Amino acid sequence: MKQYQHYINGAWTDPDSGEWFDTENPYTGEVWAKIARGNAADMDRAVAAAKQAFEGGWGTSLPSYRGKLLCRLADIIDREADRLGRLEVQDNGKLLAEMGGQTKYIGEWYRYFGGLADKIEGTVIPTDKPNMFNFTRYEPFGVVGLITPWNSPLLLVAYKLAPALAAGNTAVIKPSEFTSASTLEFMELIAEAGFPDGVVNVVTGFGAEAGGPLVDHPDVAKIAFTGSDLSGQKIYEKGAKKLIPVTLELGGKSPNIVFDDADKEAAVMGAISGIFAATGQTCIAGSRLLVQKSIHDEFVARLIEVAKTAKIGDPMSLDTHVGPVTTPPQFKKVMDYLDIAKAEGANCVLGGGAYTGEGAKGSQFVEPTIFTGVSNDMRIAQEEVFGPVLSVIPFEDEADALRIGNDINFGLAAGVWTSDMGRAIRMSERLRAGTVWVNTYRVVSYMTPFGGYKRSGLGRENGQQAIMAYLQQKSVWIATETSAANPFVMK
Ligand code: NAD
């Protein structure tokens, strides 16, 4: 059986604990590899290596050199994308049809931020002070800690690592304990691309044991985290104690809003894509489907009809539509929410339980589920399920849709389906979410800012501005003529 060590200072190394834990294939339930159980001592070693690499030259390296390495890495990723995609599926159970496409796309993050590395320019200030030359420059923080969840491991590493390295930081990554393998295999690509030892390190393990010491470490100057809002809150508190910047990409409960003037067939497909793609295990899931009352019944009937055609089964098969839930605790959480919704009086019109039919293996399949008659104050409408469970909420008119759409603690994304362009613009202005899609759903790109309002996070990833989250600005004053003016007053 494969046994994965930590990756520290360019070398594979055993965990201080001498302990390993299992990683399972969510489809078969079989243990297929052992992962090193990291602790504070491992983190100390990794952060020391990253600090040494930063101070030993990476932090002051030429941006164009970093850019070239990132572009070389992108080419290697392109070459290895199929293998990495299969590895993701083996470890997280999401569809090869999706993960394969995702790993093929990941190189673009490194290419984009590699291209950006030497385009970050300071400014010369036309200062009001006589005999002074004043300019600004951008500098990296030093060692950054990157903590990722299990649902899209390599993609979410790319969101963080590409801008972090382009900006001249070194990194210690703590991947999810459920899906560490692909991030570890990725280190072979980092080495092949020629990054100096210690620039990128990976320590695996559990949140409190390995992630906690990374956040607490005095030499970690910034944290970028993707995960649940509750973990994000704890990490933010710790970051506040150290007074370091923290970027948080957290959960969502996004409204996907269908008006009666929409292209109904496209909207049905958008609703399906919003909740059943990736088995609903995506932060941007359109888990609250708001449907205008005038079309509610006909729309839900068609939705059920299409949802019923979903082929459930082996995520490695390219014709599978819905795969297993990734982890046993997540499976239990989804099952609990099915009970909660039923107890709250929601009307289950599709699915509603574990799936054990044709194509199922292991014990982590959930039936694609639709609840109607949901009111927005129910727990099933307010809390993130992170599974293939859709709550359908009726609304009267635009004002009602806006009120319900925004009546939520989260604000990651929203969808609007309408043929009225004025309405599309009004809704996109008024929905309190970091991303609004109109007549489409679940589109992301390396060049488009992504992040949350409200409890969905702090800061943005992707797009040109994202690199600024990994840089700090310095002002430099140079006297062009020395002076012996009164030293007891400010210049
Ligand atoms: P999680 O919060 O349980 O864990 C995420 C990571 O944080 C893991 O590596 C975990 O080990 C680590 N961690 C947990 N507690 C920690 C602590 N106290 N200190 C340091 N590290 C800690 O989340 P998850 O279950 O792995 O992922 C699912 C969540 O991620 C969902 O809420 C989903 O919406 C969210 N998510 C958000 C985005 C986004 O971009 N906004 C993308 C994907 C997933």
Coordinates of C-alpha atoms and ligand atoms in Angstrom, one line a residue:
M1 CA 0.0 0.0 0.0
K2 CA 1.2 3.5 -0.8
Q3 CA 2.5 5.4 2.2
Y4 CA 2.9 9.2 1.9
Q5 CA 5.4 11.2 3.9
H6 CA 5.6 14.9 4.5
Y7 CA 7.4 17.0 1.9
I8 CA 9.8 19.3 3.7
N9 CA 12.8 21.2 2.3
G10 CA 12.6 19.3 -1.0
A11 CA 12.7 15.8 0.6
W12 CA 10.2 13.2 1.7
T13 CA 10.3 12.8 5.5
D14 CA 8.6 10.7 8.2
P15 CA 6.3 12.3 10.7
D16 CA 7.6 13.1 14.1
S17 CA 4.7 11.1 15.6
G18 CA 5.7 7.9 13.8
E19 CA 2.0 7.6 13.0
W20 CA 0.0 7.3 9.8
F21 CA -3.7 7.4 9.1
D22 CA -5.8 5.8 6.3
T23 CA -7.1 7.5 3.3
E24 CA -10.1 5.8 1.6
N25 CA -11.6 5.6 -1.8
P26 CA -15.1 7.0 -1.2
Y27 CA -16.5 4.9 -4.0
T28 CA -15.3 1.5 -2.8
G29 CA -14.7 2.4 0.8
E30 CA -11.3 0.7 0.5
V31 CA -8.2 2.1 2.2
W32 CA -5.7 2.7 -0.6
A33 CA -2.9 4.8 1.1
K34 CA -1.5 5.8 4.4
I35 CA -0.9 9.5 5.2
A36 CA 1.6 10.9 7.7
R37 CA 0.1 12.2 10.9
G38 CA 1.6 15.7 11.3
N39 CA 2.1 17.6 14.5
A40 CA 3.7 20.8 15.8
A41 CA 7.2 19.4 15.5
D42 CA 6.7 18.7 11.8
M43 CA 5.3 22.2 11.3
D44 CA 8.3 23.6 13.0
R45 CA 10.6 21.8 10.5
A46 CA 8.5 22.9 7.5
V47 CA 8.2 26.5 8.6
A48 CA 12.0 26.6 9.3
A49 CA 12.7 25.2 5.8
A50 CA 10.3 27.8 4.2
K51 CA 11.8 30.6 6.2
Q52 CA 15.3 29.6 5.2
A53 CA 14.3 29.4 1.6
F54 CA 12.7 32.8 1.8
E55 CA 15.7 34.4 3.4
G56 CA 18.1 32.4 1.4
G57 CA 17.1 34.0 -1.9
W58 CA 13.5 33.3 -2.9
G59 CA 12.2 36.4 -1.2
T60 CA 14.5 38.7 -3.2
S61 CA 14.6 36.6 -6.4
L62 CA 13.8 38.3 -9.7
P63 CA 10.1 38.3 -10.4
S64 CA 10.7 37.2 -14.0
Y65 CA 12.6 34.2 -12.7
R66 CA 9.7 33.2 -10.5
G67 CA 7.4 33.8 -13.4
K68 CA 9.4 31.4 -15.6
L69 CA 9.3 28.7 -13.0
L70 CA 5.6 29.0 -12.6
C71 CA 5.1 28.8 -16.3
R72 CA 7.3 25.7 -16.5
L73 CA 5.2 24.2 -13.7
A74 CA 2.1 25.0 -15.7
D75 CA 3.4 23.0 -18.6
I76 CA 4.3 20.0 -16.4
I77 CA 0.7 20.2 -14.9
D78 CA -0.7 20.0 -18.4
R79 CA 1.3 16.9 -19.1
E80 CA 0.3 15.2 -15.8
A81 CA -3.3 16.4 -15.7
D82 CA -4.9 13.0 -16.5
R83 CA -3.0 11.2 -13.8
L84 CA -3.7 13.9 -11.3
G85 CA -7.4 13.9 -12.2
R86 CA -7.7 10.2 -11.6
L87 CA -5.8 10.5 -8.4
E88 CA -8.3 13.2 -7.2
V89 CA -11.2 10.9 -8.1
Q90 CA -9.7 7.9 -6.3
D91 CA -9.3 10.1 -3.2
N92 CA -12.3 12.3 -3.2
G93 CA -14.9 10.5 -5.2
K94 CA -15.9 13.4 -7.4
L95 CA -16.5 12.7 -11.0
L96 CA -13.6 12.1 -13.4
A97 CA -15.7 14.1 -15.9
E98 CA -15.3 17.1 -13.6
M99 CA -12.0 16.5 -11.8
G100 CA -10.2 15.6 -15.1
G101 CA -11.4 18.9 -16.6
Q102 CA -10.3 20.7 -13.4
T103 CA -6.8 19.3 -13.4
K104 CA -6.4 20.2 -17.1
Y105 CA -7.4 23.7 -16.2
I106 CA -5.2 24.1 -13.1
G107 CA -2.1 25.0 -15.1
E108 CA -3.7 28.2 -16.1
W109 CA -3.5 29.5 -12.5
Y110 CA 0.3 29.1 -12.5
R111 CA 0.6 30.5 -16.0
Y112 CA -1.5 33.5 -15.2
F113 CA 0.2 34.4 -11.9
G114 CA 3.5 33.5 -13.4
G115 CA 2.8 36.1 -16.1
L116 CA 1.8 38.6 -13.5
A117 CA 4.9 38.1 -11.3
D118 CA 7.0 40.8 -13.1
K119 CA 4.1 43.2 -13.7
I120 CA 3.6 44.4 -10.1
E121 CA 4.9 48.0 -10.2
G122 CA 5.3 50.5 -7.4
T123 CA 4.8 54.2 -8.0
V124 CA 6.9 57.3 -7.8
I125 CA 4.9 59.8 -5.6
P126 CA 5.0 63.5 -6.8
T127 CA 5.8 64.3 -3.2
D128 CA 5.0 67.7 -1.6
K129 CA 8.2 67.5 0.4
P130 CA 11.1 69.4 -1.1
N131 CA 14.4 67.6 -1.9
M132 CA 12.8 64.2 -1.5
F133 CA 12.4 61.2 -3.8
N134 CA 9.5 59.0 -2.7
F135 CA 8.5 55.7 -4.2
T136 CA 6.6 52.6 -3.2
R137 CA 7.4 49.0 -3.8
Y138 CA 5.6 45.7 -3.1
E139 CA 7.2 43.0 -1.0
P140 CA 6.2 39.5 0.0
F141 CA 5.2 38.6 3.5
G142 CA 7.6 35.7 4.0
V143 CA 6.3 32.3 4.9
V144 CA 2.6 31.8 4.2
G145 CA 0.4 29.0 5.5
L146 CA -2.1 27.5 3.0
I147 CA -4.9 25.3 4.4
T148 CA -7.3 23.5 2.0
P149 CA -10.5 21.4 2.2
W150 CA -11.3 18.1 0.6
N151 CA -13.6 19.0 -2.2
S152 CA -11.3 20.3 -4.9
P153 CA -7.8 19.8 -3.5
L154 CA -5.4 20.8 -6.3
L155 CA -7.6 23.6 -7.6
L156 CA -7.8 25.2 -4.2
V157 CA -4.1 24.9 -3.7
A158 CA -3.7 26.6 -7.1
Y159 CA -5.9 29.5 -6.0
K160 CA -3.4 30.2 -3.2
L161 CA 0.0 28.9 -4.2
A162 CA 0.2 30.5 -7.6
P163 CA -0.2 34.1 -6.4
A164 CA 1.8 33.4 -3.2
L165 CA 4.8 32.2 -5.1
A166 CA 4.5 34.8 -7.9
A167 CA 4.7 37.4 -5.1
G168 CA 7.9 35.9 -3.7
N169 CA 6.5 34.1 -0.6
T170 CA 7.4 30.6 0.4
A171 CA 4.7 28.2 1.5
V172 CA 3.7 25.5 3.9
I173 CA 0.5 23.7 2.7
K174 CA -1.8 21.7 5.1
P175 CA -4.2 19.8 2.8
S176 CA -7.4 18.2 4.1
E177 CA -6.8 15.0 6.1
F178 CA -9.4 13.3 3.8
T179 CA -7.6 14.1 0.5
S180 CA -3.9 14.7 1.0
A181 CA -2.6 12.5 -1.8
S182 CA -2.9 14.7 -4.8
T183 CA -1.2 17.7 -3.1
L184 CA 1.7 15.4 -2.1
E185 CA 2.0 14.0 -5.6
F186 CA 2.0 17.6 -6.9
M187 CA 5.3 18.2 -5.0
E188 CA 7.0 15.9 -7.6
L189 CA 6.0 18.5 -10.2
I190 CA 7.2 21.4 -8.1
A191 CA 10.6 19.7 -7.8
E192 CA 10.7 18.9 -11.5
A193 CA 9.9 22.5 -12.4
G194 CA 13.0 23.6 -10.4
F195 CA 11.7 25.4 -7.4
P196 CA 14.4 25.6 -4.8
D197 CA 14.1 23.3 -1.8
G198 CA 11.9 24.7 1.0
V199 CA 10.0 27.1 -1.3
V200 CA 6.9 24.8 -1.1
N201 CA 6.4 22.3 1.7
V202 CA 3.5 20.0 2.7
V203 CA 2.7 18.7 6.1
T204 CA -0.3 16.5 6.3
G205 CA -2.6 15.7 9.3
F206 CA -5.7 16.8 11.2
G207 CA -7.0 20.3 11.6
A208 CA -6.2 20.8 15.3
E209 CA -3.0 18.8 15.3
A210 CA -1.3 20.0 12.2
G211 CA -3.3 23.0 10.9
G212 CA -3.5 24.7 14.4
P213 CA 0.3 24.8 14.8
L214 CA 0.7 26.2 11.3
V215 CA -1.6 29.1 12.1
D216 CA 0.0 29.6 15.5
H217 CA 3.6 29.5 14.3
P218 CA 5.4 32.8 15.0
D219 CA 7.2 32.7 11.7
V220 CA 4.0 32.3 9.6
A221 CA 3.2 35.8 8.3
K222 CA -0.1 35.1 6.5
I223 CA -2.8 32.5 6.3
A224 CA -5.0 31.6 3.3
F225 CA -7.8 29.2 4.3
T226 CA -10.6 27.5 2.4
G227 CA -13.0 25.4 4.5
S228 CA -16.1 25.7 6.7
D229 CA -17.1 29.0 8.3
L230 CA -16.6 27.5 11.8
S231 CA -13.0 26.5 11.1
G232 CA -12.5 29.8 9.4
Q233 CA -13.7 31.6 12.5
K234 CA -11.3 29.8 14.7
I235 CA -8.4 30.5 12.4
Y236 CA -9.3 34.2 12.1
E237 CA -9.3 34.5 15.9
K238 CA -5.8 33.0 16.1
G239 CA -4.7 35.2 13.2
A240 CA -6.0 38.2 15.2
K241 CA -3.9 37.2 18.2
K242 CA -0.8 37.2 16.0
L243 CA -2.0 40.3 14.0
I244 CA -1.4 38.6 10.7
P245 CA -3.6 38.9 7.5
V246 CA -6.0 36.0 7.0
T247 CA -7.8 35.2 3.7
L248 CA -10.9 33.1 4.2
E249 CA -12.9 31.3 1.5
L250 CA -15.8 29.7 3.4
G251 CA -19.2 28.1 2.9
G252 CA -22.3 29.1 1.1
K253 CA -26.1 28.7 0.8
S254 CA -26.5 30.3 -2.5
P255 CA -29.9 31.3 -4.0
N256 CA -30.5 30.2 -7.5
I257 CA -33.5 32.4 -8.6
V258 CA -35.8 31.5 -11.5
F259 CA -38.2 34.2 -12.8
D260 CA -41.2 33.3 -14.9
D261 CA -39.7 35.0 -18.0
A262 CA -36.6 32.7 -18.0
D263 CA -35.7 30.2 -20.6
K264 CA -37.2 27.3 -18.4
E265 CA -35.2 24.5 -19.9
A266 CA -31.9 26.3 -19.4
A267 CA -33.0 27.2 -15.9
V268 CA -33.8 23.6 -15.1
M269 CA -30.3 22.6 -16.3
G270 CA -28.8 25.4 -14.2
A271 CA -30.7 24.3 -11.1
I272 CA -29.5 20.7 -11.6
S273 CA -25.9 21.9 -12.2
G274 CA -26.2 24.0 -9.1
I275 CA -27.0 21.2 -6.7
F276 CA -26.3 17.8 -8.1
A277 CA -23.0 18.4 -9.9
A278 CA -20.1 17.4 -7.7
T279 CA -22.7 15.6 -5.5
G280 CA -23.6 19.0 -4.1
Q281 CA -20.2 19.2 -2.5
T282 CA -19.3 22.6 -3.6
C283 CA -19.1 25.9 -1.8
I284 CA -21.0 27.5 -4.6
A285 CA -23.9 25.0 -4.7
G286 CA -27.2 26.6 -5.6
S287 CA -28.8 24.9 -2.7
R288 CA -31.8 27.3 -2.3
L289 CA -33.8 27.3 -5.5
L290 CA -36.1 30.2 -5.5
V291 CA -38.9 29.7 -8.1
Q292 CA -41.5 32.3 -9.0
K293 CA -45.0 31.1 -7.9
S294 CA -46.5 31.5 -11.3
I295 CA -44.3 28.7 -12.7
H296 CA -43.5 26.8 -9.6
D297 CA -45.4 23.5 -10.1
E298 CA -44.5 23.1 -13.8
F299 CA -40.9 24.0 -13.1
V300 CA -40.5 21.5 -10.2
A301 CA -42.2 18.8 -12.3
R302 CA -39.6 19.2 -15.1
L303 CA -36.8 19.5 -12.5
I304 CA -37.8 16.1 -11.0
E305 CA -38.0 14.6 -14.5
V306 CA -34.5 15.6 -15.4
A307 CA -33.0 14.8 -11.9
K308 CA -34.4 11.3 -12.2
T309 CA -32.2 10.7 -15.2
A310 CA -29.0 11.2 -13.2
K311 CA -26.8 8.2 -13.5
I312 CA -25.5 7.4 -10.0
G313 CA -22.3 5.3 -9.6
D314 CA -18.6 5.0 -10.3
P315 CA -17.0 8.4 -10.4
M316 CA -14.3 7.1 -12.7
S317 CA -16.9 6.4 -15.4
L318 CA -17.3 9.3 -17.7
D319 CA -21.0 8.8 -18.1
T320 CA -21.7 9.0 -14.3
H321 CA -23.6 12.1 -13.2
V322 CA -23.6 11.7 -9.4
G323 CA -20.9 10.0 -7.4
P324 CA -20.5 9.2 -3.7
V325 CA -20.2 11.6 -0.8
T326 CA -16.5 12.1 -0.1
T327 CA -16.2 11.3 3.6
P328 CA -18.1 9.2 6.2
P329 CA -18.7 12.3 8.5
Q330 CA -20.0 14.2 5.5
F331 CA -22.3 11.3 4.6
K332 CA -23.7 11.3 8.1
K333 CA -24.2 15.1 8.0
V334 CA -26.2 14.9 4.8
M335 CA -28.3 12.1 6.2
D336 CA -29.0 14.1 9.4
Y337 CA -30.1 17.1 7.3
L338 CA -32.6 14.9 5.4
D339 CA -34.1 14.0 8.8
I340 CA -34.0 17.7 9.9
A341 CA -35.8 18.8 6.7
K342 CA -38.5 16.2 7.0
A343 CA -39.0 17.0 10.7
E344 CA -39.3 20.7 9.8
G345 CA -42.2 19.8 7.5
A346 CA -40.4 20.2 4.1
N347 CA -42.0 18.1 1.4
C348 CA -39.6 15.5 -0.1
V349 CA -40.5 15.1 -3.8
L350 CA -37.4 13.3 -4.9
G351 CA -34.9 11.0 -3.1
G352 CA -34.6 11.6 0.6
G353 CA -32.4 8.8 1.7
A354 CA -29.2 6.8 1.2
Y355 CA -28.8 5.3 -2.3
T356 CA -28.0 1.6 -2.6
G357 CA -29.3 0.9 -6.1
E358 CA -27.5 0.1 -9.3
G359 CA -24.0 1.5 -9.6
A360 CA -23.6 2.1 -5.8
K361 CA -20.7 0.6 -4.0
G362 CA -19.4 1.3 -0.5
S363 CA -21.8 3.1 1.8
Q364 CA -21.6 6.7 0.9
F365 CA -24.3 7.4 -1.7
V366 CA -27.1 9.8 -1.2
E367 CA -30.1 10.0 -3.5
P368 CA -30.4 13.3 -5.3
T369 CA -33.0 14.9 -3.2
I370 CA -35.5 17.7 -3.7
F371 CA -37.6 19.3 -1.0
T372 CA -40.5 21.6 -1.8
G373 CA -42.6 23.7 0.5
V374 CA -39.4 25.0 2.2
S375 CA -39.6 28.3 3.9
N376 CA -36.5 30.4 4.2
D377 CA -36.4 30.3 8.0
M378 CA -36.0 26.5 8.1
R379 CA -32.6 25.0 9.0
I380 CA -32.6 23.2 5.6
A381 CA -32.8 26.6 4.0
Q382 CA -30.3 28.4 6.2
E383 CA -27.5 25.9 6.9
E384 CA -24.9 24.5 4.5
V385 CA -25.6 20.8 3.8
F386 CA -22.8 20.2 1.3
G387 CA -24.6 17.4 -0.4
P388 CA -27.1 16.7 -3.3
V389 CA -30.0 18.2 -1.4
L390 CA -32.1 21.0 -2.9
S391 CA -34.6 23.3 -1.1
V392 CA -37.2 24.8 -3.4
I393 CA -38.6 28.1 -2.1
P394 CA -41.5 29.9 -3.9
F395 CA -41.5 33.7 -4.3
E396 CA -44.0 36.3 -5.6
D397 CA -42.0 39.0 -7.4
E398 CA -38.6 40.6 -7.7
A399 CA -38.7 42.3 -4.4
D400 CA -39.7 39.0 -2.7
A401 CA -36.9 37.1 -4.5
L402 CA -34.4 39.7 -3.3
R403 CA -35.6 39.6 0.2
I404 CA -35.5 35.8 0.4
G405 CA -32.2 35.6 -1.5
N406 CA -30.4 38.0 0.8
D407 CA -32.0 36.6 4.0
I408 CA -29.1 34.4 4.8
N409 CA -25.8 34.6 6.8
F410 CA -23.8 33.5 3.8
G411 CA -23.0 35.4 0.6
L412 CA -20.8 33.4 -1.7
A413 CA -22.8 33.2 -4.9
A414 CA -26.2 33.6 -6.5
G415 CA -27.9 32.7 -9.8
V416 CA -30.6 34.7 -11.6
W417 CA -32.6 33.3 -14.5
T418 CA -34.5 35.9 -16.5
S419 CA -34.9 37.2 -20.0
D420 CA -35.3 40.8 -18.8
M421 CA -31.9 42.5 -18.9
G422 CA -33.0 45.3 -16.7
R423 CA -34.0 42.8 -14.0
A424 CA -30.7 40.9 -14.5
I425 CA -28.7 44.1 -13.8
R426 CA -30.9 45.1 -10.9
M427 CA -30.6 41.7 -9.3
S428 CA -26.9 41.5 -9.8
E429 CA -26.5 44.9 -8.1
R430 CA -28.7 44.0 -5.2
L431 CA -27.9 40.4 -4.3
R432 CA -25.4 40.4 -1.5
A433 CA -22.9 37.8 -2.9
G434 CA -19.4 37.7 -4.1
T435 CA -20.4 36.2 -7.5
V436 CA -23.7 36.6 -9.4
W437 CA -24.4 34.5 -12.4
V438 CA -27.1 35.4 -14.9
N439 CA -28.6 32.7 -17.1
T440 CA -25.7 30.4 -16.2
Y441 CA -24.3 28.8 -13.0
R442 CA -21.0 27.5 -11.6
V443 CA -18.6 29.4 -13.9
V444 CA -15.2 30.3 -12.4
S445 CA -11.9 31.4 -13.9
Y446 CA -8.3 32.2 -12.7
M447 CA -8.8 35.7 -14.1
T448 CA -12.1 36.5 -12.2
P449 CA -12.1 37.5 -8.6
F450 CA -13.9 35.0 -6.3
G451 CA -14.8 35.2 -2.7
G452 CA -17.6 35.8 -0.2
Y453 CA -19.8 38.4 1.4
K454 CA -20.9 38.0 5.0
R455 CA -20.0 34.6 6.5
S456 CA -18.7 33.3 3.2
G457 CA -15.3 34.8 3.7
L458 CA -12.9 37.6 3.7
G459 CA -10.7 38.7 0.7
R460 CA -10.8 37.5 -2.8
E461 CA -8.9 34.9 -4.8
N462 CA -8.2 34.8 -8.5
G463 CA -7.9 37.8 -10.8
Q464 CA -5.1 40.3 -10.9
Q465 CA -5.9 41.8 -7.5
A466 CA -5.4 38.4 -5.8
I467 CA -1.7 38.7 -5.9
M468 CA -2.0 41.9 -3.7
A469 CA -3.2 39.7 -0.8
Y470 CA 0.3 38.2 -0.8
L471 CA 2.2 41.5 -1.0
Q472 CA 2.8 44.4 1.4
Q473 CA 3.4 47.9 0.3
K474 CA 6.5 49.8 1.4
S475 CA 7.1 53.6 1.0
V476 CA 10.8 54.6 0.5
W477 CA 11.9 58.2 1.1
I478 CA 15.3 59.3 -0.2
A479 CA 16.7 62.8 0.5
T480 CA 18.1 64.3 -2.6
E481 CA 19.9 66.9 -0.5
T482 CA 20.9 66.5 3.1
S483 CA 19.8 69.1 5.5
A484 CA 20.5 70.1 9.1
A485 CA 17.0 71.5 9.7
N486 CA 15.4 71.4 13.1
P487 CA 15.5 67.6 14.0
F488 CA 12.9 68.0 16.8
V489 CA 9.9 68.5 14.4
M490 CA 8.5 66.3 11.7
K491 CA 9.6 66.9 8.1
Ligands
NAD1 P1 -13.0 22.2 7.3 O1 -13.2 23.5 7.7 O2 -13.5 21.1 8.1 O3 -11.5 21.8 6.9 C1 -10.8 22.6 6.0 C2 -9.3 22.5 6.3 O4 -9.0 23.1 7.5 C3 -8.8 21.0 6.4 O5 -7.4 21.0 5.9 C4 -8.7 20.9 8.0 O6 -7.8 19.9 8.4 C5 -8.3 22.3 8.4 N1 -8.7 22.7 9.7 C6 -9.9 22.4 10.4 N2 -9.9 23.0 11.6 C7 -8.7 23.7 11.7 C8 -8.2 24.5 12.7 N3 -8.8 24.7 13.9 N4 -7.0 25.0 12.5 C9 -6.3 24.8 11.4 N5 -6.8 24.1 10.4 C10 -8.0 23.5 10.5 O7 -13.7 22.1 5.8 P2 -14.0 20.8 4.9 O8 -15.1 20.0 5.5 O9 -12.7 20.2 4.6 O10 -14.5 21.5 3.6 C11 -15.8 21.8 3.3 C12 -16.1 23.3 3.6 O11 -15.2 24.1 2.7 C13 -17.5 23.7 3.2 O12 -18.0 24.6 4.2 C14 -17.3 24.5 1.9 O13 -18.3 25.4 1.6 C15 -16.0 25.1 2.1 N6 -15.4 25.5 0.8 C16 -15.3 26.8 0.5 C17 -14.8 27.2 -0.8 C18 -14.7 28.6 -1.1 O14 -13.9 28.9 -2.0 N7 -15.4 29.5 -0.5 C19 -14.3 26.2 -1.6 C20 -14.4 24.8 -1.3 C21 -15.0 24.5 0.0

